[in-house]
Tab-separated table of C-alpha atoms and ligand atoms in Angstrom:
chain	number	residue	atom	x	y	z
A	72	MET	CA	0.000	0.000	0.000
A	73	PRO	CA	1.294	3.515	-0.750
A	74	ASP	CA	2.601	5.611	2.141
A	75	GLU	CA	0.149	8.511	1.962
A	76	TYR	CA	1.954	10.238	4.842
A	77	ALA	CA	5.311	10.481	3.030
A	78	ALA	CA	4.770	14.011	1.670
A	79	PHE	CA	2.753	15.162	4.676
A	80	ALA	CA	5.274	14.071	7.347
A	81	PRO	CA	7.304	17.325	7.632
A	82	PHE	CA	4.086	19.330	8.092
A	83	TYR	CA	2.037	16.884	10.155
A	84	ASP	CA	2.617	18.540	13.551
A	85	LEU	CA	1.825	21.973	12.118
A	86	LEU	CA	-1.212	21.110	10.008
A	87	SER	CA	-2.957	18.453	12.065
A	88	ALA	CA	-5.001	20.874	14.238
A	89	GLU	CA	-3.208	19.371	17.237
A	90	HIS	CA	-3.767	22.148	19.752
A	91	PRO	CA	-7.325	23.236	18.977
A	92	VAL	CA	-8.704	19.727	18.450
A	93	TYR	CA	-6.667	16.540	18.691
A	94	ARG	CA	-4.464	17.092	21.725
A	95	ALA	CA	-7.519	16.802	23.980
A	96	GLY	CA	-8.089	13.189	22.860
A	97	ARG	CA	-4.418	12.298	23.118
A	98	ARG	CA	-4.225	13.595	26.697
A	99	ALA	CA	-7.427	11.820	27.711
A	100	GLY	CA	-6.216	8.573	26.086
A	101	ALA	CA	-2.824	8.659	27.824
A	102	ALA	CA	-4.491	9.479	31.171
A	103	ALA	CA	-6.980	6.609	30.822
A	104	LEU	CA	-4.229	4.205	29.725
A	105	ALA	CA	-2.391	5.158	32.938
A	106	PRO	CA	0.921	3.370	32.318
A	107	ARG	CA	3.044	2.956	35.443
A	108	PRO	CA	6.694	3.835	36.019
A	109	GLY	CA	8.883	1.205	34.387
A	110	ASP	CA	6.170	0.018	31.966
A	111	GLN	CA	6.776	-0.653	28.287
A	112	VAL	CA	4.114	1.087	26.170
A	113	LEU	CA	3.391	0.247	22.546
A	114	ASP	CA	2.226	3.157	20.356
A	115	VAL	CA	0.639	1.694	17.190
A	116	GLY	CA	0.728	4.064	14.191
A	117	CYS	CA	2.864	6.385	16.320
A	118	GLY	CA	3.364	8.892	13.494
A	119	THR	CA	5.713	11.725	14.462
A	120	GLY	CA	5.619	10.748	18.137
A	121	LEU	CA	3.133	13.285	19.457
A	122	ASN	CA	2.197	10.854	22.263
A	123	PHE	CA	5.750	10.308	23.419
A	124	ALA	CA	6.059	13.166	25.940
A	125	LEU	CA	2.805	12.163	27.665
A	126	LEU	CA	3.854	8.507	27.816
A	127	GLN	CA	7.365	9.331	28.942
A	128	GLU	CA	5.986	11.408	31.819
A	129	ALA	CA	4.142	8.318	33.040
A	130	VAL	CA	6.715	5.550	32.471
A	131	GLY	CA	9.729	7.593	33.567
A	132	SER	CA	13.366	6.830	32.926
A	133	THR	CA	12.967	3.107	33.640
A	134	GLY	CA	10.099	2.654	31.177
A	135	THR	CA	10.170	2.104	27.431
A	136	ILE	CA	8.122	3.426	24.523
A	137	VAL	CA	7.846	1.272	21.402
A	138	GLY	CA	6.553	3.160	18.357
A	139	ILE	CA	5.404	1.240	15.288
A	140	ASP	CA	4.509	2.921	11.996
A	141	ARG	CA	4.611	1.864	8.372
A	142	SER	CA	5.711	5.302	7.123
A	143	PRO	CA	9.501	5.771	7.105
A	144	ARG	CA	9.048	9.555	6.822
A	145	MET	CA	6.743	9.746	9.859
A	146	LEU	CA	9.174	7.522	11.802
A	147	ASP	CA	12.004	9.808	10.794
A	148	ARG	CA	10.149	12.733	12.444
A	149	ALA	CA	9.507	10.562	15.514
A	150	ARG	CA	13.219	9.680	15.650
A	151	ARG	CA	14.186	13.352	15.519
A	152	ARG	CA	11.713	14.123	18.303
A	153	ALA	CA	13.183	11.338	20.456
A	154	ARG	CA	16.745	12.570	19.759
A	155	ARG	CA	15.840	16.132	20.785
A	156	ARG	CA	14.416	14.736	23.998
A	157	VAL	CA	17.563	12.693	24.581
A	158	ARG	CA	19.576	15.907	24.420
A	159	ARG	CA	17.199	17.953	26.566
A	160	ARG	CA	15.820	15.397	29.019
A	161	GLY	CA	18.018	12.342	28.762
A	162	TRP	CA	15.473	10.006	27.103
A	163	ARG	CA	17.068	6.698	26.156
A	164	ASN	CA	14.077	4.484	26.001
A	165	VAL	CA	12.345	4.884	22.641
A	166	ILE	CA	12.354	1.958	20.181
A	167	LEU	CA	11.000	2.752	16.696
A	168	LEU	CA	10.064	0.037	14.226
A	169	GLU	CA	8.852	0.290	10.653
A	170	ALA	CA	6.039	-2.210	10.122
A	171	ASP	CA	2.520	-2.483	8.774
A	172	ALA	CA	0.315	-2.940	11.835
A	173	THR	CA	-2.256	-4.925	9.846
A	174	THR	CA	0.121	-7.608	8.566
A	175	LEU	CA	3.042	-7.718	11.009
A	176	SER	CA	4.005	-10.950	12.712
A	177	ALA	CA	3.677	-10.458	16.486
A	178	GLU	CA	6.487	-12.985	17.068
A	179	GLY	CA	8.770	-11.207	14.586
A	180	ILE	CA	8.083	-7.743	16.025
A	181	GLY	CA	8.386	-9.076	19.586
A	182	ALA	CA	11.816	-10.452	18.700
A	183	ARG	CA	12.844	-7.111	17.144
A	184	ILE	CA	11.724	-5.252	20.291
A	185	ALA	CA	13.698	-7.675	22.465
A	186	SER	CA	16.821	-7.325	20.320
A	187	ALA	CA	16.540	-3.527	20.688
A	188	GLY	CA	16.574	-3.876	24.494
A	189	GLY	CA	12.841	-4.076	25.230
A	190	ARG	CA	10.492	-6.910	26.213
A	191	GLU	CA	8.598	-8.989	23.656
A	192	ARG	CA	5.240	-8.129	25.207
A	193	SER	CA	4.239	-4.650	26.360
A	194	ASP	CA	2.483	-3.669	29.584
A	195	ALA	CA	0.271	-1.142	27.813
A	196	ALA	CA	-0.636	-0.192	24.243
A	197	LEU	CA	-2.469	2.629	22.552
A	198	ALA	CA	-3.434	3.777	19.073
A	199	THR	CA	-4.370	7.423	18.587
A	200	TYR	CA	-6.006	8.530	15.323
A	201	ALA	CA	-4.407	5.555	13.601
A	202	LEU	CA	-6.727	2.507	13.462
A	203	SER	CA	-9.427	4.314	11.439
A	204	LEU	CA	-6.835	4.824	8.674
A	205	MET	CA	-6.307	1.111	8.269
A	206	PRO	CA	-8.867	-0.737	6.121
A	207	ASP	CA	-8.105	-3.890	8.161
A	208	TRP	CA	-8.087	-2.168	11.565
A	209	GLU	CA	-9.462	-5.336	13.163
A	210	GLY	CA	-6.289	-7.156	12.038
A	211	ALA	CA	-4.164	-4.377	13.542
A	212	TRP	CA	-6.141	-4.568	16.802
A	213	GLN	CA	-5.602	-8.358	17.020
A	214	ARG	CA	-1.864	-7.866	16.519
A	215	MET	CA	-1.843	-5.097	19.128
A	216	LEU	CA	-3.415	-7.549	21.604
A	217	ALA	CA	-0.887	-10.238	20.664
A	218	LEU	CA	1.976	-7.840	21.449
A	219	CYS	CA	0.615	-7.163	24.951
A	220	ALA	CA	1.154	-8.994	28.233
A	221	PRO	CA	-1.885	-10.622	29.905
A	222	ALA	CA	-3.973	-7.945	31.707
A	223	ALA	CA	-2.168	-5.163	29.842
A	224	SER	CA	-3.836	-1.790	29.718
A	225	LEU	CA	-5.068	-0.668	26.256
A	226	ALA	CA	-6.449	2.572	24.831
A	227	VAL	CA	-7.950	3.588	21.500
A	228	VAL	CA	-8.496	7.223	20.586
A	229	ASP	CA	-10.257	7.781	17.284
A	230	LEU	CA	-12.763	9.837	15.357
A	231	GLN	CA	-16.419	9.957	14.521
A	232	GLU	CA	-18.782	12.651	13.326
A	233	PRO	CA	-19.641	15.185	16.057
A	234	THR	CA	-22.995	14.700	17.751
A	235	GLY	CA	-25.813	16.772	19.297
A	236	ALA	CA	-25.403	20.533	19.076
A	237	PHE	CA	-21.999	19.955	17.478
A	238	SER	CA	-23.534	18.174	14.461
A	239	VAL	CA	-23.189	21.441	12.533
A	240	LEU	CA	-19.452	20.738	12.502
A	241	ARG	CA	-19.911	17.414	10.680
A	242	PRO	CA	-18.799	18.711	7.263
A	243	LEU	CA	-15.609	20.067	8.852
A	244	ALA	CA	-14.968	16.782	10.676
A	245	ARG	CA	-15.587	14.800	7.460
A	246	LEU	CA	-13.169	17.028	5.569
A	247	SER	CA	-10.502	16.668	8.255
A	248	CYS	CA	-10.892	12.855	8.183
A	249	ARG	CA	-10.785	12.762	4.386
A	250	LEU	CA	-7.592	14.851	4.340
A	251	GLY	CA	-6.008	12.622	6.982
A	252	GLY	CA	-7.138	9.459	5.186
A	253	SER	CA	-9.277	8.071	8.003
A	254	ASP	CA	-12.689	6.431	7.741
A	255	VAL	CA	-14.977	8.463	10.010
A	256	HIS	CA	-17.392	5.514	10.163
A	257	ALA	CA	-14.823	2.860	11.208
A	258	HIS	CA	-15.385	3.282	15.003
A	259	PRO	CA	-12.498	0.920	15.927
A	260	TRP	CA	-12.990	1.466	19.681
A	261	HIS	CA	-15.790	-1.145	19.525
A	262	ALA	CA	-13.071	-3.810	19.379
A	263	LEU	CA	-11.654	-2.572	22.691
A	264	GLU	CA	-15.143	-2.605	24.233
A	265	ARG	CA	-15.507	-6.218	23.075
A	266	ASP	CA	-12.068	-7.530	24.106
A	267	CYS	CA	-11.313	-5.618	27.330
A	268	THR	CA	-12.690	-5.428	30.851
A	269	ASP	CA	-13.050	-2.350	33.079
A	270	VAL	CA	-13.700	-0.206	30.005
A	271	VAL	CA	-13.700	3.558	30.531
A	272	ALA	CA	-15.403	5.600	27.783
A	273	THR	CA	-15.066	9.337	27.303
A	274	SER	CA	-15.346	11.773	24.436
A	275	ALA	CA	-14.224	15.286	23.599
A	276	ARG	CA	-14.799	18.043	21.039
A	277	GLY	CA	-18.526	17.461	20.658
A	278	GLY	CA	-18.167	13.706	20.391
A	279	HIS	CA	-15.712	13.953	17.465
A	280	LEU	CA	-12.961	12.373	19.599
A	281	GLN	CA	-13.824	9.022	21.134
A	282	ILE	CA	-11.592	7.642	23.879
A	283	ARG	CA	-11.746	4.109	25.253
A	284	ALA	CA	-9.420	2.379	27.671
A	285	GLY	CA	-9.568	-0.970	29.402
A	286	ARG	CA	-7.681	-3.997	30.530
A	287	ARG	CA	-6.990	-6.924	28.246
A	288	ARG	CA	-9.359	-9.780	28.995
A	289	PRO	CA	-7.367	-12.787	30.288
A	290	GLU	CA	-6.980	-15.549	27.696
A	291	PRO	CA	-9.246	-18.537	28.427
A	292	PRO	CA	-7.300	-21.573	29.685
A	293	ALA	CA	-6.332	-23.943	26.840
B	191	SAM	C1	-3.192	10.413	11.575
B	191	SAM	S1	-1.605	9.756	11.861
B	191	SAM	C2	-1.632	9.597	13.633
B	191	SAM	C3	-0.258	9.542	14.196
B	191	SAM	C4	-0.180	9.511	15.721
B	191	SAM	N1	-0.753	8.300	16.267
B	191	SAM	C5	-0.829	10.713	16.328
B	191	SAM	O1	-1.678	10.538	17.228
B	191	SAM	O2	-0.462	11.837	15.954
B	191	SAM	C6	-1.792	8.075	11.357
B	191	SAM	C7	-0.495	7.284	11.344
B	191	SAM	O3	-0.822	5.909	11.127
B	191	SAM	C8	0.159	5.373	10.263
B	191	SAM	N2	-0.396	4.175	9.589
B	191	SAM	C9	-1.410	4.118	8.685
B	191	SAM	N3	-1.628	2.864	8.314
B	191	SAM	C10	-0.736	2.090	8.994
B	191	SAM	C11	-0.477	0.693	9.064
B	191	SAM	N4	-1.176	-0.170	8.318
B	191	SAM	N5	0.507	0.257	9.867
B	191	SAM	C12	1.232	1.121	10.625
B	191	SAM	N6	1.032	2.451	10.607
B	191	SAM	C13	0.050	2.933	9.817
B	191	SAM	C14	0.476	6.490	9.287
B	191	SAM	O4	1.718	6.284	8.649
B	191	SAM	C15	0.471	7.694	10.252
B	191	SAM	O5	1.740	7.922	10.792
């Protein structure tokens, strides 16, 4: 599949309406995920790494962030962000891997994480504004689960059309989703509701941002 973010990567942070709109969902998602100090957190479709500072605050210097994205250009921006943080704040714990989240082999990626100094399975995982871009988001969700430890904490932050009084903003929301390549009707958080326990549901920006977090349901005994 073509990397539709290749040309957009240098401008993503500037043009993605981060501060007026999308940061609210990111913050709520990271807060609901609530990773603990020392945890390893997987960020699926990590893009330029806009979640990293929030995650780093929670996991601290003993934790690890693993970012997976299929776009080399977006990962390049994420790498630069991590390097800047290394210089300013001494971050050493970001592992970035280029892979397609819908087709990756969990064993193969687990082994790559381990060979980069992390653990094969993560304690927490999130996907912000990423699953609704993937036609096979269910496949990506299953792989995300497979890369997590039993009882890991998971969060999905994604988009839908605004509701109620905010419905007047639907054309704007549709345009923003079309430009970003996401399917506003995908609603991938339903998979988290199905496969997790202790689900917390919130929304922001007139329902446009949907946030779900929960704990991975234990696997039934074989
Ligand atoms: C809208 S950006 C969101 C980036 C980041 N999660 C954020 O919150 O800013 C979507 C990202 O998903 C990535 N992506 C799309 N399809 C993917 C796939 N099949 N596997 C891995 N990454 C994918 C894109 O390359 C892009 O970086």
